Amino acid sequence: MQSDVIGKLSEIVIDTPDVVGLSAFYRDLAGFEVVRTDDDWVTTTSPEGWKVAFQLAPNLVAPRWPDPAYPQQMHLDFVTADLPAAIERAELLGATRLPGGGETFSVFADPSGHPFCLSRRDGVDGVGLADVMIDSPDGATLARFYAELLGMKSAYEGPEGAMISAGGQPDVCFQNVASYTAPRWPDPAYPQQYHLDVEVADADEGERQVLALGATRLPGGGEDFRVFADPVGHPFCLVW
């Protein structure tokens, strides 16, 4: 079911100790174009029109996939028609092959340690960004929270998780994780790794609505953003 839109997914934000280096990695892998650079932040746009930002986290505790004590929290899924060539390119650019995968997909860590997946899909030119995947102890329930938040529709729900989608926005997927360990913002020992920025027209009304859905207000914020946790602990920001 699609609700009235509370907000729109503005950008996917990735923590890294090297904003320039990691943004360059994804530029060279999947054609991300840099549109803004600051000392602690780089914003890029993918060829599909998604905004992906890189936020400075000097003391980042990187994921150690598949160790549940150092979880990924979120990851990006990429697709390509030529999987062997994409695998070779990812490794040449500095990605590390991780456990998992099969004939149709492979798992890597980017140079900051964040896992990502490369999957085979016919008809894709180069390497394309397919979706953002969010870890959850109950993907279907978390998908319903984000569907309400973003005004998106359920596109899939099954034993491995769920997916929501809407025209003009990235697909957002939710992966069931049995040994899920939540972020504990702002504790650096339990980092967020990623977060989503959600654009709203009215900050106070947006806050009222997300709290009613089950979000929690977190420390932090500024003149144009407020920080919250979703029902399983992933931080996200309302921005305006």
PDB file of N, CA, C and O in Angstrom, residues 32-95:
ATOM      1  N   PHE A  32      29.805   7.238 -11.128  1.00  0.00           N
ATOM      2  CA  PHE A  32      29.298   8.305 -10.276  1.00  0.00           C
ATOM      3  C   PHE A  32      29.993   9.630 -10.648  1.00  0.00           C
ATOM      4  O   PHE A  32      31.215   9.672 -10.793  1.00  0.00           O
ATOM      5  N   GLU A  33      29.222  10.687 -10.765  1.00  0.00           N
ATOM      6  CA  GLU A  33      29.762  12.000 -11.115  1.00  0.00           C
ATOM      7  C   GLU A  33      29.767  12.909  -9.884  1.00  0.00           C
ATOM      8  O   GLU A  33      28.732  13.083  -9.232  1.00  0.00           O
ATOM      9  N   VAL A  34      30.918  13.489  -9.556  1.00  0.00           N
ATOM     10  CA  VAL A  34      31.023  14.378  -8.402  1.00  0.00           C
ATOM     11  C   VAL A  34      30.337  15.706  -8.723  1.00  0.00           C
ATOM     12  O   VAL A  34      30.618  16.334  -9.734  1.00  0.00           O
ATOM     13  N   VAL A  35      29.426  16.121  -7.813  1.00  0.00           N
ATOM     14  CA  VAL A  35      28.712  17.382  -8.007  1.00  0.00           C
ATOM     15  C   VAL A  35      28.982  18.382  -6.882  1.00  0.00           C
ATOM     16  O   VAL A  35      28.653  19.559  -7.012  1.00  0.00           O
ATOM     17  N   ARG A  36      29.584  17.928  -5.797  1.00  0.00           N
ATOM     18  CA  ARG A  36      29.920  18.827  -4.689  1.00  0.00           C
ATOM     19  C   ARG A  36      31.044  18.219  -3.883  1.00  0.00           C
ATOM     20  O   ARG A  36      31.004  17.023  -3.563  1.00  0.00           O
ATOM     21  N   THR A  37      32.044  19.026  -3.549  1.00  0.00           N
ATOM     22  CA  THR A  37      33.161  18.548  -2.741  1.00  0.00           C
ATOM     23  C   THR A  37      33.457  19.540  -1.631  1.00  0.00           C
ATOM     24  O   THR A  37      33.646  20.732  -1.892  1.00  0.00           O
ATOM     25  N   ASP A  38      33.472  19.069  -0.392  1.00  0.00           N
ATOM     26  CA  ASP A  38      33.900  19.843   0.762  1.00  0.00           C
ATOM     27  C   ASP A  38      34.961  19.031   1.501  1.00  0.00           C
ATOM     28  O   ASP A  38      35.258  17.894   1.135  1.00  0.00           O
ATOM     29  N   ASP A  39      35.513  19.603   2.556  1.00  0.00           N
ATOM     30  CA  ASP A  39      36.546  18.896   3.314  1.00  0.00           C
ATOM     31  C   ASP A  39      36.021  17.599   3.914  1.00  0.00           C
ATOM     32  O   ASP A  39      36.763  16.621   4.034  1.00  0.00           O
ATOM     33  N   ASP A  40      34.752  17.594   4.317  1.00  0.00           N
ATOM     34  CA  ASP A  40      34.209  16.432   5.013  1.00  0.00           C
ATOM     35  C   ASP A  40      33.039  15.780   4.285  1.00  0.00           C
ATOM     36  O   ASP A  40      32.328  14.964   4.859  1.00  0.00           O
ATOM     37  N   TRP A  41      32.855  16.090   3.004  1.00  0.00           N
ATOM     38  CA  TRP A  41      31.662  15.604   2.317  1.00  0.00           C
ATOM     39  C   TRP A  41      31.876  15.674   0.811  1.00  0.00           C
ATOM     40  O   TRP A  41      32.376  16.676   0.299  1.00  0.00           O
ATOM     41  N   VAL A  42      31.514  14.617   0.110  1.00  0.00           N
ATOM     42  CA  VAL A  42      31.490  14.623  -1.357  1.00  0.00           C
ATOM     43  C   VAL A  42      30.138  14.090  -1.797  1.00  0.00           C
ATOM     44  O   VAL A  42      29.713  13.011  -1.346  1.00  0.00           O
ATOM     45  N   THR A  43      29.444  14.827  -2.645  1.00  0.00           N
ATOM     46  CA  THR A  43      28.171  14.379  -3.194  1.00  0.00           C
ATOM     47  C   THR A  43      28.371  13.973  -4.645  1.00  0.00           C
ATOM     48  O   THR A  43      29.004  14.687  -5.420  1.00  0.00           O
ATOM     49  N   THR A  44      27.830  12.810  -4.997  1.00  0.00           N
ATOM     50  CA  THR A  44      27.905  12.327  -6.370  1.00  0.00           C
ATOM     51  C   THR A  44      26.498  12.005  -6.874  1.00  0.00           C
ATOM     52  O   THR A  44      25.558  11.838  -6.081  1.00  0.00           O
ATOM     53  N   THR A  45      26.387  11.899  -8.186  1.00  0.00           N
ATOM     54  CA  THR A  45      25.155  11.435  -8.827  1.00  0.00           C
ATOM     55  C   THR A  45      25.492  10.255  -9.706  1.00  0.00           C
ATOM     56  O   THR A  45      26.429  10.311 -10.507  1.00  0.00           O
ATOM     57  N   SER A  46      24.734   9.174  -9.559  1.00  0.00           N
ATOM     58  CA  SER A  46      24.954   8.003 -10.398  1.00  0.00           C
ATOM     59  C   SER A  46      24.324   8.242 -11.768  1.00  0.00           C
ATOM     60  O   SER A  46      23.466   9.115 -11.926  1.00  0.00           O
ATOM     61  N   PRO A  47      24.726   7.472 -12.785  1.00  0.00           N
ATOM     62  CA  PRO A  47      24.094   7.622 -14.102  1.00  0.00           C
ATOM     63  C   PRO A  47      22.582   7.414 -14.079  1.00  0.00           C
ATOM     64  O   PRO A  47      21.868   7.923 -14.939  1.00  0.00           O
ATOM     65  N   GLU A  48      22.092   6.673 -13.078  1.00  0.00           N
ATOM     66  CA  GLU A  48      20.642   6.454 -12.946  1.00  0.00           C
ATOM     67  C   GLU A  48      19.932   7.628 -12.301  1.00  0.00           C
ATOM     68  O   GLU A  48      18.712   7.626 -12.169  1.00  0.00           O
ATOM     69  N   GLY A  49      20.706   8.645 -11.844  1.00  0.00           N
ATOM     70  CA  GLY A  49      20.105   9.825 -11.223  1.00  0.00           C
ATOM     71  C   GLY A  49      20.019   9.765  -9.718  1.00  0.00           C
ATOM     72  O   GLY A  49      19.402  10.644  -9.107  1.00  0.00           O
ATOM     73  N   TRP A  50      20.642   8.778  -9.079  1.00  0.00           N
ATOM     74  CA  TRP A  50      20.645   8.692  -7.622  1.00  0.00           C
ATOM     75  C   TRP A  50      21.723   9.590  -7.058  1.00  0.00           C
ATOM     76  O   TRP A  50      22.822   9.685  -7.610  1.00  0.00           O
ATOM     77  N   LYS A  51      21.460  10.223  -5.945  1.00  0.00           N
ATOM     78  CA  LYS A  51      22.483  10.964  -5.210  1.00  0.00           C
ATOM     79  C   LYS A  51      23.091  10.046  -4.143  1.00  0.00           C
ATOM     80  O   LYS A  51      22.371   9.491  -3.319  1.00  0.00           O
ATOM     81  N   VAL A  52      24.404   9.889  -4.207  1.00  0.00           N
ATOM     82  CA  VAL A  52      25.145   9.109  -3.219  1.00  0.00           C
ATOM     83  C   VAL A  52      26.233  10.015  -2.667  1.00  0.00           C
ATOM     84  O   VAL A  52      27.059  10.532  -3.429  1.00  0.00           O
ATOM     85  N   ALA A  53      26.230  10.239  -1.357  1.00  0.00           N
ATOM     86  CA  ALA A  53      27.195  11.138  -0.720  1.00  0.00           C
ATOM     87  C   ALA A  53      28.161  10.329   0.139  1.00  0.00           C
ATOM     88  O   ALA A  53      27.850   9.223   0.601  1.00  0.00           O
ATOM     89  N   PHE A  54      29.330  10.920   0.349  1.00  0.00           N
ATOM     90  CA  PHE A  54      30.385  10.301   1.151  1.00  0.00           C
ATOM     91  C   PHE A  54      30.741  11.266   2.274  1.00  0.00           C
ATOM     92  O   PHE A  54      31.133  12.400   2.016  1.00  0.00           O
ATOM     93  N   GLN A  55      30.531  10.811   3.513  1.00  0.00           N
ATOM     94  CA  GLN A  55      30.669  11.643   4.706  1.00  0.00           C
ATOM     95  C   GLN A  55      31.925  11.243   5.471  1.00  0.00           C
ATOM     96  O   GLN A  55      32.155  10.053   5.717  1.00  0.00           O
ATOM     97  N   LEU A  56      32.720  12.242   5.862  1.00  0.00           N
ATOM     98  CA  LEU A  56      33.966  11.966   6.550  1.00  0.00           C
ATOM     99  C   LEU A  56      33.706  11.351   7.926  1.00  0.00           C
ATOM    100  O   LEU A  56      32.984  11.906   8.742  1.00  0.00           O
ATOM    101  N   ALA A  57      34.313  10.191   8.159  1.00  0.00           N
ATOM    102  CA  ALA A  57      34.274   9.506   9.454  1.00  0.00           C
ATOM    103  C   ALA A  57      35.702   9.064   9.745  1.00  0.00           C
ATOM    104  O   ALA A  57      36.093   7.936   9.421  1.00  0.00           O
ATOM    105  N   PRO A  58      36.518   9.953  10.337  1.00  0.00           N
ATOM    106  CA  PRO A  58      37.961   9.680  10.458  1.00  0.00           C
ATOM    107  C   PRO A  58      38.293   8.405  11.224  1.00  0.00           C
ATOM    108  O   PRO A  58      39.287   7.749  10.922  1.00  0.00           O
ATOM    109  N   ASN A  59      37.471   8.058  12.207  1.00  0.00           N
ATOM    110  CA  ASN A  59      37.742   6.891  13.049  1.00  0.00           C
ATOM    111  C   ASN A  59      36.769   5.754  12.769  1.00  0.00           C
ATOM    112  O   ASN A  59      36.397   4.994  13.672  1.00  0.00           O
ATOM    113  N   LEU A  60      36.380   5.629  11.518  1.00  0.00           N
ATOM    114  CA  LEU A  60      35.400   4.606  11.153  1.00  0.00           C
ATOM    115  C   LEU A  60      35.858   3.204  11.565  1.00  0.00           C
ATOM    116  O   LEU A  60      36.980   2.797  11.272  1.00  0.00           O
ATOM    117  N   VAL A  61      34.967   2.487  12.237  1.00  0.00           N
ATOM    118  CA  VAL A  61      35.167   1.061  12.488  1.00  0.00           C
ATOM    119  C   VAL A  61      34.489   0.341  11.329  1.00  0.00           C
ATOM    120  O   VAL A  61      33.263   0.279  11.244  1.00  0.00           O
ATOM    121  N   ALA A  62      35.285  -0.187  10.414  1.00  0.00           N
ATOM    122  CA  ALA A  62      34.748  -0.741   9.177  1.00  0.00           C
ATOM    123  C   ALA A  62      34.031  -2.067   9.415  1.00  0.00           C
ATOM    124  O   ALA A  62      34.346  -2.800  10.359  1.00  0.00           O
ATOM    125  N   PRO A  63      33.077  -2.396   8.553  1.00  0.00           N
ATOM    126  CA  PRO A  63      32.497  -3.743   8.611  1.00  0.00           C
ATOM    127  C   PRO A  63      33.561  -4.813   8.382  1.00  0.00           C
ATOM    128  O   PRO A  63      34.582  -4.554   7.732  1.00  0.00           O
ATOM    129  N   ARG A  64      33.305  -5.998   8.943  1.00  0.00           N
ATOM    130  CA  ARG A  64      34.207  -7.134   8.735  1.00  0.00           C
ATOM    131  C   ARG A  64      33.359  -8.335   8.306  1.00  0.00           C
ATOM    132  O   ARG A  64      33.181  -9.296   9.041  1.00  0.00           O
ATOM    133  N   TRP A  65      32.786  -8.196   7.133  1.00  0.00           N
ATOM    134  CA  TRP A  65      31.887  -9.226   6.620  1.00  0.00           C
ATOM    135  C   TRP A  65      32.598 -10.571   6.546  1.00  0.00           C
ATOM    136  O   TRP A  65      33.732 -10.636   6.096  1.00  0.00           O
ATOM    137  N   PRO A  66      31.952 -11.683   7.043  1.00  0.00           N
ATOM    138  CA  PRO A  66      30.581 -11.795   7.534  1.00  0.00           C
ATOM    139  C   PRO A  66      30.463 -11.799   9.063  1.00  0.00           C
ATOM    140  O   PRO A  66      29.514 -12.377   9.604  1.00  0.00           O
ATOM    141  N   ASP A  67      31.386 -11.170   9.790  1.00  0.00           N
ATOM    142  CA  ASP A  67      31.367 -11.148  11.247  1.00  0.00           C
ATOM    143  C   ASP A  67      30.188 -10.307  11.746  1.00  0.00           C
ATOM    144  O   ASP A  67      30.155  -9.089  11.526  1.00  0.00           O
ATOM    145  N   PRO A  68      29.198 -10.907  12.449  1.00  0.00           N
ATOM    146  CA  PRO A  68      28.031 -10.138  12.891  1.00  0.00           C
ATOM    147  C   PRO A  68      28.360  -9.085  13.943  1.00  0.00           C
ATOM    148  O   PRO A  68      27.549  -8.191  14.190  1.00  0.00           O
ATOM    149  N   ALA A  69      29.545  -9.169  14.569  1.00  0.00           N
ATOM    150  CA  ALA A  69      29.930  -8.147  15.541  1.00  0.00           C
ATOM    151  C   ALA A  69      30.356  -6.849  14.870  1.00  0.00           C
ATOM    152  O   ALA A  69      30.424  -5.808  15.526  1.00  0.00           O
ATOM    153  N   TYR A  70      30.651  -6.910  13.566  1.00  0.00           N
ATOM    154  CA  TYR A  70      31.054  -5.723  12.796  1.00  0.00           C
ATOM    155  C   TYR A  70      30.224  -5.662  11.517  1.00  0.00           C
ATOM    156  O   TYR A  70      30.732  -5.857  10.418  1.00  0.00           O
ATOM    157  N   PRO A  71      28.928  -5.374  11.659  1.00  0.00           N
ATOM    158  CA  PRO A  71      28.003  -5.543  10.524  1.00  0.00           C
ATOM    159  C   PRO A  71      28.117  -4.428   9.489  1.00  0.00           C
ATOM    160  O   PRO A  71      28.574  -3.329   9.760  1.00  0.00           O
ATOM    161  N   GLN A  72      27.638  -4.752   8.289  1.00  0.00           N
ATOM    162  CA  GLN A  72      27.622  -3.792   7.192  1.00  0.00           C
ATOM    163  C   GLN A  72      26.519  -2.741   7.374  1.00  0.00           C
ATOM    164  O   GLN A  72      26.659  -1.617   6.908  1.00  0.00           O
ATOM    165  N   GLN A  73      25.405  -3.107   7.994  1.00  0.00           N
ATOM    166  CA  GLN A  73      24.205  -2.275   8.187  1.00  0.00           C
ATOM    167  C   GLN A  73      23.451  -2.024   6.881  1.00  0.00           C
ATOM    168  O   GLN A  73      22.249  -2.209   6.817  1.00  0.00           O
ATOM    169  N   MET A  74      24.127  -1.565   5.849  1.00  0.00           N
ATOM    170  CA  MET A  74      23.531  -1.381   4.528  1.00  0.00           C
ATOM    171  C   MET A  74      24.588  -1.702   3.487  1.00  0.00           C
ATOM    172  O   MET A  74      25.783  -1.705   3.774  1.00  0.00           O
ATOM    173  N   HIS A  75      24.139  -1.963   2.259  1.00  0.00           N
ATOM    174  CA  HIS A  75      25.088  -2.087   1.157  1.00  0.00           C
ATOM    175  C   HIS A  75      24.407  -1.714  -0.151  1.00  0.00           C
ATOM    176  O   HIS A  75      23.176  -1.654  -0.232  1.00  0.00           O
ATOM    177  N   LEU A  76      25.223  -1.450  -1.163  1.00  0.00           N
ATOM    178  CA  LEU A  76      24.734  -1.151  -2.502  1.00  0.00           C
ATOM    179  C   LEU A  76      24.810  -2.401  -3.365  1.00  0.00           C
ATOM    180  O   LEU A  76      25.758  -3.181  -3.278  1.00  0.00           O
ATOM    181  N   ASP A  77      23.806  -2.579  -4.226  1.00  0.00           N
ATOM    182  CA  ASP A  77      23.786  -3.655  -5.207  1.00  0.00           C
ATOM    183  C   ASP A  77      23.973  -3.061  -6.594  1.00  0.00           C
ATOM    184  O   ASP A  77      23.252  -2.125  -6.991  1.00  0.00           O
ATOM    185  N   PHE A  78      24.933  -3.608  -7.335  1.00  0.00           N
ATOM    186  CA  PHE A  78      25.206  -3.182  -8.697  1.00  0.00           C
ATOM    187  C   PHE A  78      24.910  -4.337  -9.652  1.00  0.00           C
ATOM    188  O   PHE A  78      25.016  -5.510  -9.283  1.00  0.00           O
ATOM    189  N   VAL A  79      24.561  -3.993 -10.898  1.00  0.00           N
ATOM    190  CA  VAL A  79      24.270  -4.993 -11.920  1.00  0.00           C
ATOM    191  C   VAL A  79      25.115  -4.711 -13.156  1.00  0.00           C
ATOM    192  O   VAL A  79      25.502  -3.569 -13.426  1.00  0.00           O
ATOM    193  N   THR A  80      25.391  -5.776 -13.903  1.00  0.00           N
ATOM    194  CA  THR A  80      26.208  -5.666 -15.099  1.00  0.00           C
ATOM    195  C   THR A  80      25.901  -6.838 -16.021  1.00  0.00           C
ATOM    196  O   THR A  80      25.589  -7.938 -15.556  1.00  0.00           O
ATOM    197  N   ALA A  81      25.998  -6.604 -17.318  1.00  0.00           N
ATOM    198  CA  ALA A  81      25.813  -7.692 -18.273  1.00  0.00           C
ATOM    199  C   ALA A  81      27.051  -8.567 -18.378  1.00  0.00           C
ATOM    200  O   ALA A  81      26.957  -9.744 -18.744  1.00  0.00           O
ATOM    201  N   ASP A  82      28.219  -8.018 -18.052  1.00  0.00           N
ATOM    202  CA  ASP A  82      29.483  -8.738 -18.162  1.00  0.00           C
ATOM    203  C   ASP A  82      30.098  -8.854 -16.773  1.00  0.00           C
ATOM    204  O   ASP A  82      30.927  -8.046 -16.368  1.00  0.00           O
ATOM    205  N   LEU A  83      29.683  -9.890 -16.035  1.00  0.00           N
ATOM    206  CA  LEU A  83      30.128 -10.032 -14.650  1.00  0.00           C
ATOM    207  C   LEU A  83      31.629 -10.280 -14.540  1.00  0.00           C
ATOM    208  O   LEU A  83      32.286  -9.655 -13.697  1.00  0.00           O
ATOM    209  N   PRO A  84      32.235 -11.137 -15.343  1.00  0.00           N
ATOM    210  CA  PRO A  84      33.686 -11.318 -15.209  1.00  0.00           C
ATOM    211  C   PRO A  84      34.478 -10.031 -15.409  1.00  0.00           C
ATOM    212  O   PRO A  84      35.441  -9.764 -14.667  1.00  0.00           O
ATOM    213  N   ALA A  85      34.082  -9.209 -16.385  1.00  0.00           N
ATOM    214  CA  ALA A  85      34.791  -7.952 -16.613  1.00  0.00           C
ATOM    215  C   ALA A  85      34.602  -6.991 -15.452  1.00  0.00           C
ATOM    216  O   ALA A  85      35.536  -6.289 -15.047  1.00  0.00           O
ATOM    217  N   ALA A  86      33.389  -6.944 -14.878  1.00  0.00           N
ATOM    218  CA  ALA A  86      33.127  -6.055 -13.748  1.00  0.00           C
ATOM    219  C   ALA A  86      33.904  -6.507 -12.514  1.00  0.00           C
ATOM    220  O   ALA A  86      34.412  -5.677 -11.747  1.00  0.00           O
ATOM    221  N   ILE A  87      34.008  -7.816 -12.303  1.00  0.00           N
ATOM    222  CA  ILE A  87      34.794  -8.340 -11.185  1.00  0.00           C
ATOM    223  C   ILE A  87      36.255  -7.938 -11.331  1.00  0.00           C
ATOM    224  O   ILE A  87      36.889  -7.464 -10.374  1.00  0.00           O
ATOM    225  N   GLU A  88      36.784  -8.109 -12.521  1.00  0.00           N
ATOM    226  CA  GLU A  88      38.182  -7.748 -12.759  1.00  0.00           C
ATOM    227  C   GLU A  88      38.412  -6.261 -12.517  1.00  0.00           C
ATOM    228  O   GLU A  88      39.404  -5.870 -11.885  1.00  0.00           O
ATOM    229  N   ARG A  89      37.481  -5.427 -12.990  1.00  0.00           N
ATOM    230  CA  ARG A  89      37.638  -3.986 -12.814  1.00  0.00           C
ATOM    231  C   ARG A  89      37.555  -3.600 -11.341  1.00  0.00           C
ATOM    232  O   ARG A  89      38.337  -2.787 -10.853  1.00  0.00           O
ATOM    233  N   ALA A  90      36.611  -4.175 -10.617  1.00  0.00           N
ATOM    234  CA  ALA A  90      36.469  -3.865  -9.194  1.00  0.00           C
ATOM    235  C   ALA A  90      37.753  -4.186  -8.437  1.00  0.00           C
ATOM    236  O   ALA A  90      38.214  -3.401  -7.601  1.00  0.00           O
ATOM    237  N   GLU A  91      38.354  -5.323  -8.738  1.00  0.00           N
ATOM    238  CA  GLU A  91      39.582  -5.712  -8.051  1.00  0.00           C
ATOM    239  C   GLU A  91      40.747  -4.805  -8.432  1.00  0.00           C
ATOM    240  O   GLU A  91      41.563  -4.436  -7.577  1.00  0.00           O
ATOM    241  N   LEU A  92      40.823  -4.401  -9.701  1.00  0.00           N
ATOM    242  CA  LEU A  92      41.879  -3.484 -10.125  1.00  0.00           C
ATOM    243  C   LEU A  92      41.747  -2.124  -9.438  1.00  0.00           C
ATOM    244  O   LEU A  92      42.760  -1.458  -9.169  1.00  0.00           O
ATOM    245  N   LEU A  93      40.521  -1.721  -9.131  1.00  0.00           N
ATOM    246  CA  LEU A  93      40.282  -0.430  -8.487  1.00  0.00           C
ATOM    247  C   LEU A  93      40.510  -0.462  -6.976  1.00  0.00           C
ATOM    248  O   LEU A  93      40.472   0.580  -6.331  1.00  0.00           O
ATOM    249  N   GLY A  94      40.713  -1.657  -6.411  1.00  0.00           N
ATOM    250  CA  GLY A  94      41.007  -1.742  -4.983  1.00  0.00           C
ATOM    251  C   GLY A  94      39.967  -2.443  -4.152  1.00  0.00           C
ATOM    252  O   GLY A  94      40.078  -2.461  -2.917  1.00  0.00           O
ATOM    253  N   ALA A  95      38.938  -3.029  -4.789  1.00  0.00           N
ATOM    254  CA  ALA A  95      37.954  -3.801  -4.033  1.00  0.00           C
ATOM    255  C   ALA A  95      38.538  -5.147  -3.616  1.00  0.00           C
ATOM    256  O   ALA A  95      39.443  -5.680  -4.258  1.00  0.00           O
TER     257      ALA A  95
END
